[in-house]
Amino acid sequence: MENVQPVRTKKANKGTLINLEKGKLPPQAVDLEEAVLGAMMIDKKGVDDVIDILHAEAFYKQSHQIIFDAIFKLFNESEPIDLLTVSSQLKKDGQLESAGGDFYLIGLTQKVASSAHIEFHARIIIQKYIQRRLISISSEIIDEAYDETSDVFDLLDSAETKLFEVTQGNLKKSSEAAEGLVSQALKKIEEISNKEGMSGVPSGFSKLDALTSGWQPSDLVILAARPGMGKTAFVMSMAKNVAIDFDTPVAIFSLEMSSVQLITRMISSETGISSGKLRKGDLQPHEWEQLNVKVKNLSKAPIFIDDTPSLSIFDLRAKARRLASQHGVKIIIIDYLQLMTAGNINKGGGNREQEISTISRNLKALAKELSIPVIALSQLSRAVETRGGSKRPLLSDLRESGAIEQDADIVSFIFRPEYYGLTEWDDDDHSPCEGQAEFIVAKHRNGGLENIRLKFTGHLALFSDLEESFSSEFQSKMNDFITPQNPQDAFGDVAAPDDDGDVPF
């Protein structure tokens, strides 16, 4: 009979047993940690080289974490960093003995002669730290996978989130001290001042950007309107502005239209050639030239479109993480929220209102996790149509869930009086409203509310600043096109044909 050696096991939660390999130490590089800390205390250049690479948790030895914390505090306060100042800071924090005392600090400075290879050493320390984090995360995933009560899709989402945090280097912290947060806020304010107040992603609409200072990181923005108002046209005009004018990567999740249809809309608005002509390919020689020249900018634009139908919030989060990691996407657009499904995240089932609540809550969580704005289109209820008087939408018109209003940082609407056959705005001047739309900011968690009027060119599916001036040449080409006779049908289910006999988008 073979001599079978017993296998050491660790008892996990709820009685599951996990095999542990014997003789395995966590990945570490203590000698390099000593060299890096010693170099930081003898050479200021060494501190500058690695202070943005390392953090306290990256060190394996607890005493090294304490010493690095002291160095980091001195750096933030613009104090000199050497053996004496680090020792003094540790005494002030009551951590000198925990760090090994003055004798240990002296020993660290004697281990190195200069900071010549400090950056290379620091990156090895980070690699060892990442390996330890992966081992820790894997152990947690194994524990949860053995738990029969765990939902497998929640487990997948949790695993991907933790791994994404490691990839991005944004490991979760339990809390942050006010001292560090104030420093971050002051730095951000200084950066904003250099960007003329534009702290977020510009939309390309001047009055809207003046109100919001750009779409802010971690914000969930809801853009709602009745069908046919031009929700998709607005976000596609905005995506074109963001990607082409500001060279900012944009991700678009289209659950309603195909990716080719969306990009055709962009080509139409970018070139000034009607959608009907583009679909037929019936272009004049000068229009072919115009198309070939202007489409080059669009073809190079950092725009990523996913047209997966019935996309679940779980799949969207996974795809968004990959786009942010691989392509540096800075803004996400979803068209539209009610076509999404909660998938298996909504364990309890429930009605559609609860499902929409789950989706909106997860969209806000995604915006915070990636620290980028998420713009989700939403339908409005039919109450707008049946209401007498002004047809301007209200927050109470949001369809299917009050949680949308609660979770969103900004709730906005698009209103076009022409849709209802009106020819004038209902203001004191009763000014004409032909070819115009109103972008209504009805909720703004971090700013003011305003109704912003924009120019709307229906046959090009284009929104632009109302004050925008067009060149005479471009304007003359615009006059060659005939806008729909019934403005209500410009984006409705049944639209009037354009000059080519085709229905505009």
PDB file of N, CA and C in Angstrom, residues 26-120:
ATOM      1  N   PRO A  26       4.050  33.993   0.340  1.00  0.00           N
ATOM      2  CA  PRO A  26       3.505  35.010  -0.571  1.00  0.00           C
ATOM      3  C   PRO A  26       4.624  35.665  -1.361  1.00  0.00           C
ATOM      4  N   PRO A  27       4.389  36.034  -2.615  1.00  0.00           N
ATOM      5  CA  PRO A  27       5.412  36.721  -3.418  1.00  0.00           C
ATOM      6  C   PRO A  27       5.879  37.984  -2.699  1.00  0.00           C
ATOM      7  N   GLN A  28       7.171  38.190  -2.642  1.00  0.00           N
ATOM      8  CA  GLN A  28       7.704  39.328  -1.903  1.00  0.00           C
ATOM      9  C   GLN A  28       9.094  39.659  -2.421  1.00  0.00           C
ATOM     10  N   ALA A  29       9.537  40.874  -2.102  1.00  0.00           N
ATOM     11  CA  ALA A  29      10.897  41.316  -2.457  1.00  0.00           C
ATOM     12  C   ALA A  29      11.363  42.254  -1.352  1.00  0.00           C
ATOM     13  N   VAL A  30      11.559  41.688  -0.153  1.00  0.00           N
ATOM     14  CA  VAL A  30      11.901  42.491   1.020  1.00  0.00           C
ATOM     15  C   VAL A  30      13.222  43.221   0.833  1.00  0.00           C
ATOM     16  N   ASP A  31      14.188  42.569   0.197  1.00  0.00           N
ATOM     17  CA  ASP A  31      15.482  43.216  -0.013  1.00  0.00           C
ATOM     18  C   ASP A  31      15.355  44.456  -0.901  1.00  0.00           C
ATOM     19  N   LEU A  32      14.484  44.374  -1.922  1.00  0.00           N
ATOM     20  CA  LEU A  32      14.260  45.537  -2.783  1.00  0.00           C
ATOM     21  C   LEU A  32      13.473  46.622  -2.047  1.00  0.00           C
ATOM     22  N   GLU A  33      12.553  46.221  -1.169  1.00  0.00           N
ATOM     23  CA  GLU A  33      11.835  47.200  -0.349  1.00  0.00           C
ATOM     24  C   GLU A  33      12.819  47.994   0.504  1.00  0.00           C
ATOM     25  N   GLU A  34      13.788  47.298   1.087  1.00  0.00           N
ATOM     26  CA  GLU A  34      14.797  47.963   1.908  1.00  0.00           C
ATOM     27  C   GLU A  34      15.632  48.924   1.057  1.00  0.00           C
ATOM     28  N   ALA A  35      15.995  48.478  -0.132  1.00  0.00           N
ATOM     29  CA  ALA A  35      16.810  49.314  -1.015  1.00  0.00           C
ATOM     30  C   ALA A  35      16.058  50.565  -1.444  1.00  0.00           C
ATOM     31  N   VAL A  36      14.773  50.420  -1.772  1.00  0.00           N
ATOM     32  CA  VAL A  36      13.967  51.558  -2.228  1.00  0.00           C
ATOM     33  C   VAL A  36      13.783  52.569  -1.104  1.00  0.00           C
ATOM     34  N   LEU A  37      13.437  52.122   0.089  1.00  0.00           N
ATOM     35  CA  LEU A  37      13.240  53.042   1.210  1.00  0.00           C
ATOM     36  C   LEU A  37      14.548  53.737   1.573  1.00  0.00           C
ATOM     37  N   GLY A  38      15.664  52.977   1.538  1.00  0.00           N
ATOM     38  CA  GLY A  38      16.963  53.598   1.817  1.00  0.00           C
ATOM     39  C   GLY A  38      17.312  54.655   0.796  1.00  0.00           C
ATOM     40  N   ALA A  39      17.059  54.369  -0.488  1.00  0.00           N
ATOM     41  CA  ALA A  39      17.359  55.333  -1.551  1.00  0.00           C
ATOM     42  C   ALA A  39      16.496  56.587  -1.433  1.00  0.00           C
ATOM     43  N   MET A  40      15.241  56.423  -1.013  1.00  0.00           N
ATOM     44  CA  MET A  40      14.349  57.578  -0.862  1.00  0.00           C
ATOM     45  C   MET A  40      14.830  58.504   0.250  1.00  0.00           C
ATOM     46  N   MET A  41      15.528  57.936   1.253  1.00  0.00           N
ATOM     47  CA  MET A  41      15.990  58.763   2.376  1.00  0.00           C
ATOM     48  C   MET A  41      17.356  59.406   2.121  1.00  0.00           C
ATOM     49  N   ILE A  42      18.050  58.974   1.060  1.00  0.00           N
ATOM     50  CA  ILE A  42      19.366  59.576   0.785  1.00  0.00           C
ATOM     51  C   ILE A  42      19.371  60.419  -0.485  1.00  0.00           C
ATOM     52  N   ASP A  43      18.295  60.322  -1.300  1.00  0.00           N
ATOM     53  CA  ASP A  43      18.308  61.038  -2.582  1.00  0.00           C
ATOM     54  C   ASP A  43      16.903  61.522  -2.917  1.00  0.00           C
ATOM     55  N   LYS A  44      16.732  62.842  -3.001  1.00  0.00           N
ATOM     56  CA  LYS A  44      15.412  63.414  -3.305  1.00  0.00           C
ATOM     57  C   LYS A  44      14.910  62.956  -4.666  1.00  0.00           C
ATOM     58  N   LYS A  45      15.811  62.784  -5.615  1.00  0.00           N
ATOM     59  CA  LYS A  45      15.398  62.331  -6.944  1.00  0.00           C
ATOM     60  C   LYS A  45      14.732  60.961  -6.871  1.00  0.00           C
ATOM     61  N   GLY A  46      15.198  60.125  -5.967  1.00  0.00           N
ATOM     62  CA  GLY A  46      14.589  58.809  -5.800  1.00  0.00           C
ATOM     63  C   GLY A  46      13.138  58.908  -5.376  1.00  0.00           C
ATOM     64  N   VAL A  47      12.839  59.864  -4.518  1.00  0.00           N
ATOM     65  CA  VAL A  47      11.442  60.078  -4.088  1.00  0.00           C
ATOM     66  C   VAL A  47      10.595  60.499  -5.279  1.00  0.00           C
ATOM     67  N   ASP A  48      11.073  61.444  -6.050  1.00  0.00           N
ATOM     68  CA  ASP A  48      10.316  61.930  -7.209  1.00  0.00           C
ATOM     69  C   ASP A  48      10.068  60.821  -8.228  1.00  0.00           C
ATOM     70  N   ASP A  49      11.014  59.901  -8.349  1.00  0.00           N
ATOM     71  CA  ASP A  49      10.901  58.846  -9.356  1.00  0.00           C
ATOM     72  C   ASP A  49       9.840  57.808  -9.027  1.00  0.00           C
ATOM     73  N   VAL A  50       9.595  57.546  -7.737  1.00  0.00           N
ATOM     74  CA  VAL A  50       8.731  56.408  -7.389  1.00  0.00           C
ATOM     75  C   VAL A  50       7.518  56.766  -6.536  1.00  0.00           C
ATOM     76  N   ILE A  51       7.389  58.027  -6.143  1.00  0.00           N
ATOM     77  CA  ILE A  51       6.300  58.381  -5.228  1.00  0.00           C
ATOM     78  C   ILE A  51       4.928  58.150  -5.852  1.00  0.00           C
ATOM     79  N   ASP A  52       4.834  58.247  -7.189  1.00  0.00           N
ATOM     80  CA  ASP A  52       3.553  58.025  -7.859  1.00  0.00           C
ATOM     81  C   ASP A  52       3.391  56.573  -8.326  1.00  0.00           C
ATOM     82  N   ILE A  53       4.412  55.746  -8.098  1.00  0.00           N
ATOM     83  CA  ILE A  53       4.335  54.329  -8.470  1.00  0.00           C
ATOM     84  C   ILE A  53       3.930  53.483  -7.273  1.00  0.00           C
ATOM     85  N   LEU A  54       4.521  53.791  -6.129  1.00  0.00           N
ATOM     86  CA  LEU A  54       4.310  52.975  -4.935  1.00  0.00           C
ATOM     87  C   LEU A  54       3.207  53.532  -4.041  1.00  0.00           C
ATOM     88  N   HIS A  55       2.698  52.685  -3.183  1.00  0.00           N
ATOM     89  CA  HIS A  55       1.800  53.085  -2.096  1.00  0.00           C
ATOM     90  C   HIS A  55       2.080  52.140  -0.932  1.00  0.00           C
ATOM     91  N   ALA A  56       1.618  52.502   0.243  1.00  0.00           N
ATOM     92  CA  ALA A  56       2.001  51.772   1.456  1.00  0.00           C
ATOM     93  C   ALA A  56       1.679  50.281   1.367  1.00  0.00           C
ATOM     94  N   GLU A  57       0.520  49.923   0.828  1.00  0.00           N
ATOM     95  CA  GLU A  57       0.106  48.519   0.784  1.00  0.00           C
ATOM     96  C   GLU A  57       0.985  47.674  -0.126  1.00  0.00           C
ATOM     97  N   ALA A  58       1.762  48.321  -1.005  1.00  0.00           N
ATOM     98  CA  ALA A  58       2.613  47.571  -1.924  1.00  0.00           C
ATOM     99  C   ALA A  58       3.769  46.896  -1.194  1.00  0.00           C
ATOM    100  N   PHE A  59       4.106  47.376   0.000  1.00  0.00           N
ATOM    101  CA  PHE A  59       5.222  46.794   0.759  1.00  0.00           C
ATOM    102  C   PHE A  59       4.748  45.581   1.540  1.00  0.00           C
ATOM    103  N   TYR A  60       5.574  44.545   1.552  1.00  0.00           N
ATOM    104  CA  TYR A  60       5.212  43.295   2.229  1.00  0.00           C
ATOM    105  C   TYR A  60       5.361  43.410   3.746  1.00  0.00           C
ATOM    106  N   LYS A  61       6.479  43.998   4.209  1.00  0.00           N
ATOM    107  CA  LYS A  61       6.707  44.140   5.640  1.00  0.00           C
ATOM    108  C   LYS A  61       5.913  45.323   6.192  1.00  0.00           C
ATOM    109  N   GLN A  62       5.267  45.107   7.328  1.00  0.00           N
ATOM    110  CA  GLN A  62       4.451  46.169   7.913  1.00  0.00           C
ATOM    111  C   GLN A  62       5.315  47.370   8.303  1.00  0.00           C
ATOM    112  N   SER A  63       6.522  47.109   8.799  1.00  0.00           N
ATOM    113  CA  SER A  63       7.389  48.222   9.184  1.00  0.00           C
ATOM    114  C   SER A  63       7.741  49.088   7.975  1.00  0.00           C
ATOM    115  N   HIS A  64       7.861  48.453   6.811  1.00  0.00           N
ATOM    116  CA  HIS A  64       8.147  49.209   5.590  1.00  0.00           C
ATOM    117  C   HIS A  64       6.936  50.049   5.171  1.00  0.00           C
ATOM    118  N   GLN A  65       5.733  49.534   5.393  1.00  0.00           N
ATOM    119  CA  GLN A  65       4.527  50.319   5.114  1.00  0.00           C
ATOM    120  C   GLN A  65       4.492  51.582   5.970  1.00  0.00           C
ATOM    121  N   ILE A  66       4.860  51.430   7.241  1.00  0.00           N
ATOM    122  CA  ILE A  66       4.854  52.568   8.173  1.00  0.00           C
ATOM    123  C   ILE A  66       5.878  53.611   7.740  1.00  0.00           C
ATOM    124  N   ILE A  67       7.080  53.168   7.356  1.00  0.00           N
ATOM    125  CA  ILE A  67       8.125  54.091   6.927  1.00  0.00           C
ATOM    126  C   ILE A  67       7.710  54.831   5.658  1.00  0.00           C
ATOM    127  N   PHE A  68       7.130  54.093   4.699  1.00  0.00           N
ATOM    128  CA  PHE A  68       6.693  54.750   3.454  1.00  0.00           C
ATOM    129  C   PHE A  68       5.605  55.783   3.744  1.00  0.00           C
ATOM    130  N   ASP A  69       4.689  55.478   4.653  1.00  0.00           N
ATOM    131  CA  ASP A  69       3.646  56.443   5.022  1.00  0.00           C
ATOM    132  C   ASP A  69       4.265  57.741   5.538  1.00  0.00           C
ATOM    133  N   ALA A  70       5.303  57.620   6.355  1.00  0.00           N
ATOM    134  CA  ALA A  70       5.971  58.814   6.886  1.00  0.00           C
ATOM    135  C   ALA A  70       6.616  59.616   5.768  1.00  0.00           C
ATOM    136  N   ILE A  71       7.270  58.925   4.832  1.00  0.00           N
ATOM    137  CA  ILE A  71       7.885  59.607   3.685  1.00  0.00           C
ATOM    138  C   ILE A  71       6.818  60.306   2.846  1.00  0.00           C
ATOM    139  N   PHE A  72       5.690  59.627   2.650  1.00  0.00           N
ATOM    140  CA  PHE A  72       4.616  60.187   1.827  1.00  0.00           C
ATOM    141  C   PHE A  72       4.039  61.455   2.468  1.00  0.00           C
ATOM    142  N   LYS A  73       3.901  61.449   3.781  1.00  0.00           N
ATOM    143  CA  LYS A  73       3.396  62.643   4.479  1.00  0.00           C
ATOM    144  C   LYS A  73       4.355  63.811   4.308  1.00  0.00           C
ATOM    145  N   LEU A  74       5.640  63.536   4.462  1.00  0.00           N
ATOM    146  CA  LEU A  74       6.633  64.601   4.273  1.00  0.00           C
ATOM    147  C   LEU A  74       6.592  65.145   2.845  1.00  0.00           C
ATOM    148  N   PHE A  75       6.418  64.250   1.871  1.00  0.00           N
ATOM    149  CA  PHE A  75       6.356  64.662   0.466  1.00  0.00           C
ATOM    150  C   PHE A  75       5.143  65.562   0.232  1.00  0.00           C
ATOM    151  N   ASN A  76       3.987  65.182   0.756  1.00  0.00           N
ATOM    152  CA  ASN A  76       2.760  65.973   0.569  1.00  0.00           C
ATOM    153  C   ASN A  76       2.861  67.347   1.207  1.00  0.00           C
ATOM    154  N   GLU A  77       3.652  67.446   2.288  1.00  0.00           N
ATOM    155  CA  GLU A  77       3.801  68.726   2.982  1.00  0.00           C
ATOM    156  C   GLU A  77       5.004  69.513   2.461  1.00  0.00           C
ATOM    157  N   SER A  78       5.615  69.013   1.378  1.00  0.00           N
ATOM    158  CA  SER A  78       6.779  69.660   0.752  1.00  0.00           C
ATOM    159  C   SER A  78       7.931  69.843   1.738  1.00  0.00           C
ATOM    160  N   GLU A  79       8.067  68.903   2.659  1.00  0.00           N
ATOM    161  CA  GLU A  79       9.163  68.921   3.626  1.00  0.00           C
ATOM    162  C   GLU A  79      10.338  68.114   3.069  1.00  0.00           C
ATOM    163  N   PRO A  80      11.571  68.436   3.509  1.00  0.00           N
ATOM    164  CA  PRO A  80      12.726  67.641   3.064  1.00  0.00           C
ATOM    165  C   PRO A  80      12.627  66.205   3.585  1.00  0.00           C
ATOM    166  N   ILE A  81      13.139  65.275   2.798  1.00  0.00           N
ATOM    167  CA  ILE A  81      13.067  63.858   3.165  1.00  0.00           C
ATOM    168  C   ILE A  81      14.485  63.318   3.315  1.00  0.00           C
ATOM    169  N   ASP A  82      14.837  62.936   4.538  1.00  0.00           N
ATOM    170  CA  ASP A  82      16.120  62.301   4.815  1.00  0.00           C
ATOM    171  C   ASP A  82      15.971  61.465   6.078  1.00  0.00           C
ATOM    172  N   LEU A  83      17.053  60.898   6.531  1.00  0.00           N
ATOM    173  CA  LEU A  83      17.015  60.015   7.696  1.00  0.00           C
ATOM    174  C   LEU A  83      16.431  60.717   8.915  1.00  0.00           C
ATOM    175  N   LEU A  84      16.831  61.955   9.166  1.00  0.00           N
ATOM    176  CA  LEU A  84      16.408  62.679  10.361  1.00  0.00           C
ATOM    177  C   LEU A  84      14.930  63.083  10.289  1.00  0.00           C
ATOM    178  N   THR A  85      14.504  63.606   9.122  1.00  0.00           N
ATOM    179  CA  THR A  85      13.105  64.052   9.010  1.00  0.00           C
ATOM    180  C   THR A  85      12.140  62.870   9.054  1.00  0.00           C
ATOM    181  N   VAL A  86      12.529  61.733   8.466  1.00  0.00           N
ATOM    182  CA  VAL A  86      11.670  60.548   8.518  1.00  0.00           C
ATOM    183  C   VAL A  86      11.571  60.041   9.949  1.00  0.00           C
ATOM    184  N   SER A  87      12.685  60.023  10.650  1.00  0.00           N
ATOM    185  CA  SER A  87      12.674  59.608  12.055  1.00  0.00           C
ATOM    186  C   SER A  87      11.791  60.537  12.883  1.00  0.00           C
ATOM    187  N   SER A  88      11.900  61.839  12.620  1.00  0.00           N
ATOM    188  CA  SER A  88      11.092  62.817  13.349  1.00  0.00           C
ATOM    189  C   SER A  88       9.602  62.628  13.065  1.00  0.00           C
ATOM    190  N   GLN A  89       9.257  62.368  11.797  1.00  0.00           N
ATOM    191  CA  GLN A  89       7.855  62.160  11.431  1.00  0.00           C
ATOM    192  C   GLN A  89       7.302  60.898  12.099  1.00  0.00           C
ATOM    193  N   LEU A  90       8.103  59.839  12.157  1.00  0.00           N
ATOM    194  CA  LEU A  90       7.673  58.600  12.808  1.00  0.00           C
ATOM    195  C   LEU A  90       7.451  58.817  14.303  1.00  0.00           C
ATOM    196  N   LYS A  91       8.322  59.618  14.923  1.00  0.00           N
ATOM    197  CA  LYS A  91       8.126  59.943  16.339  1.00  0.00           C
ATOM    198  C   LYS A  91       6.833  60.721  16.537  1.00  0.00           C
ATOM    199  N   LYS A  92       6.584  61.695  15.641  1.00  0.00           N
ATOM    200  CA  LYS A  92       5.373  62.503  15.730  1.00  0.00           C
ATOM    201  C   LYS A  92       4.123  61.627  15.608  1.00  0.00           C
ATOM    202  N   ASP A  93       4.196  60.604  14.755  1.00  0.00           N
ATOM    203  CA  ASP A  93       3.064  59.696  14.555  1.00  0.00           C
ATOM    204  C   ASP A  93       2.997  58.603  15.617  1.00  0.00           C
ATOM    205  N   GLY A  94       4.016  58.538  16.477  1.00  0.00           N
ATOM    206  CA  GLY A  94       4.047  57.477  17.483  1.00  0.00           C
ATOM    207  C   GLY A  94       4.317  56.112  16.882  1.00  0.00           C
ATOM    208  N   GLN A  95       5.063  56.070  15.759  1.00  0.00           N
ATOM    209  CA  GLN A  95       5.279  54.821  15.033  1.00  0.00           C
ATOM    210  C   GLN A  95       6.750  54.439  14.906  1.00  0.00           C
ATOM    211  N   LEU A  96       7.641  55.156  15.600  1.00  0.00           N
ATOM    212  CA  LEU A  96       9.069  54.908  15.413  1.00  0.00           C
ATOM    213  C   LEU A  96       9.455  53.488  15.832  1.00  0.00           C
ATOM    214  N   GLU A  97       8.964  53.043  16.985  1.00  0.00           N
ATOM    215  CA  GLU A  97       9.304  51.696  17.443  1.00  0.00           C
ATOM    216  C   GLU A  97       8.698  50.632  16.528  1.00  0.00           C
ATOM    217  N   SER A  98       7.467  50.865  16.062  1.00  0.00           N
ATOM    218  CA  SER A  98       6.819  49.910  15.152  1.00  0.00           C
ATOM    219  C   SER A  98       7.591  49.786  13.841  1.00  0.00           C
ATOM    220  N   ALA A  99       8.262  50.866  13.448  1.00  0.00           N
ATOM    221  CA  ALA A  99       9.031  50.860  12.205  1.00  0.00           C
ATOM    222  C   ALA A  99      10.410  50.229  12.375  1.00  0.00           C
ATOM    223  N   GLY A 100      10.799  49.917  13.617  1.00  0.00           N
ATOM    224  CA  GLY A 100      12.105  49.284  13.847  1.00  0.00           C
ATOM    225  C   GLY A 100      13.099  50.156  14.567  1.00  0.00           C
ATOM    226  N   GLY A 101      12.715  51.420  14.818  1.00  0.00           N
ATOM    227  CA  GLY A 101      13.594  52.332  15.538  1.00  0.00           C
ATOM    228  C   GLY A 101      14.630  52.993  14.646  1.00  0.00           C
ATOM    229  N   ASP A 102      15.380  53.914  15.235  1.00  0.00           N
ATOM    230  CA  ASP A 102      16.401  54.663  14.486  1.00  0.00           C
ATOM    231  C   ASP A 102      17.474  53.741  13.909  1.00  0.00           C
ATOM    232  N   PHE A 103      17.829  52.708  14.678  1.00  0.00           N
ATOM    233  CA  PHE A 103      18.873  51.795  14.209  1.00  0.00           C
ATOM    234  C   PHE A 103      18.475  51.123  12.891  1.00  0.00           C
ATOM    235  N   TYR A 104      17.182  50.762  12.774  1.00  0.00           N
ATOM    236  CA  TYR A 104      16.714  50.114  11.532  1.00  0.00           C
ATOM    237  C   TYR A 104      16.739  51.103  10.369  1.00  0.00           C
ATOM    238  N   LEU A 105      16.352  52.353  10.651  1.00  0.00           N
ATOM    239  CA  LEU A 105      16.376  53.379   9.595  1.00  0.00           C
ATOM    240  C   LEU A 105      17.792  53.600   9.086  1.00  0.00           C
ATOM    241  N   ILE A 106      18.746  53.659  10.012  1.00  0.00           N
ATOM    242  CA  ILE A 106      20.152  53.836   9.615  1.00  0.00           C
ATOM    243  C   ILE A 106      20.607  52.672   8.737  1.00  0.00           C
ATOM    244  N   GLY A 107      20.183  51.456   9.109  1.00  0.00           N
ATOM    245  CA  GLY A 107      20.544  50.278   8.333  1.00  0.00           C
ATOM    246  C   GLY A 107      20.015  50.341   6.908  1.00  0.00           C
ATOM    247  N   LEU A 108      18.809  50.893   6.736  1.00  0.00           N
ATOM    248  CA  LEU A 108      18.229  51.022   5.397  1.00  0.00           C
ATOM    249  C   LEU A 108      19.066  51.957   4.519  1.00  0.00           C
ATOM    250  N   THR A 109      19.517  53.071   5.078  1.00  0.00           N
ATOM    251  CA  THR A 109      20.287  54.036   4.278  1.00  0.00           C
ATOM    252  C   THR A 109      21.676  53.496   3.921  1.00  0.00           C
ATOM    253  N   GLN A 110      22.160  52.534   4.703  1.00  0.00           N
ATOM    254  CA  GLN A 110      23.486  51.975   4.430  1.00  0.00           C
ATOM    255  C   GLN A 110      23.462  50.849   3.399  1.00  0.00           C
ATOM    256  N   LYS A 111      22.258  50.421   3.025  1.00  0.00           N
ATOM    257  CA  LYS A 111      22.144  49.311   2.067  1.00  0.00           C
ATOM    258  C   LYS A 111      22.340  49.764   0.620  1.00  0.00           C
ATOM    259  N   VAL A 112      22.245  51.065   0.366  1.00  0.00           N
ATOM    260  CA  VAL A 112      22.358  51.573  -1.005  1.00  0.00           C
ATOM    261  C   VAL A 112      23.294  52.770  -1.043  1.00  0.00           C
ATOM    262  N   ALA A 113      23.885  52.996  -2.212  1.00  0.00           N
ATOM    263  CA  ALA A 113      24.785  54.141  -2.381  1.00  0.00           C
ATOM    264  C   ALA A 113      24.123  55.270  -3.150  1.00  0.00           C
ATOM    265  N   SER A 114      23.101  54.946  -3.949  1.00  0.00           N
ATOM    266  CA  SER A 114      22.405  55.968  -4.736  1.00  0.00           C
ATOM    267  C   SER A 114      21.017  55.444  -5.111  1.00  0.00           C
ATOM    268  N   SER A 115      20.263  56.275  -5.829  1.00  0.00           N
ATOM    269  CA  SER A 115      18.921  55.878  -6.277  1.00  0.00           C
ATOM    270  C   SER A 115      18.915  55.534  -7.759  1.00  0.00           C
ATOM    271  N   ALA A 116      20.041  55.053  -8.266  1.00  0.00           N
ATOM    272  CA  ALA A 116      20.208  54.846  -9.709  1.00  0.00           C
ATOM    273  C   ALA A 116      19.153  53.926 -10.304  1.00  0.00           C
ATOM    274  N   HIS A 117      18.811  52.833  -9.619  1.00  0.00           N
ATOM    275  CA  HIS A 117      17.874  51.861 -10.197  1.00  0.00           C
ATOM    276  C   HIS A 117      16.571  51.782  -9.403  1.00  0.00           C
ATOM    277  N   ILE A 118      16.240  52.864  -8.719  1.00  0.00           N
ATOM    278  CA  ILE A 118      15.102  52.819  -7.800  1.00  0.00           C
ATOM    279  C   ILE A 118      13.775  52.563  -8.512  1.00  0.00           C
ATOM    280  N   GLU A 119      13.593  53.136  -9.713  1.00  0.00           N
ATOM    281  CA  GLU A 119      12.325  52.945 -10.418  1.00  0.00           C
ATOM    282  C   GLU A 119      12.143  51.484 -10.823  1.00  0.00           C
ATOM    283  N   PHE A 120      13.206  50.862 -11.294  1.00  0.00           N
ATOM    284  CA  PHE A 120      13.156  49.446 -11.668  1.00  0.00           C
ATOM    285  C   PHE A 120      12.819  48.588 -10.452  1.00  0.00           C
TER     286      PHE A 120
END
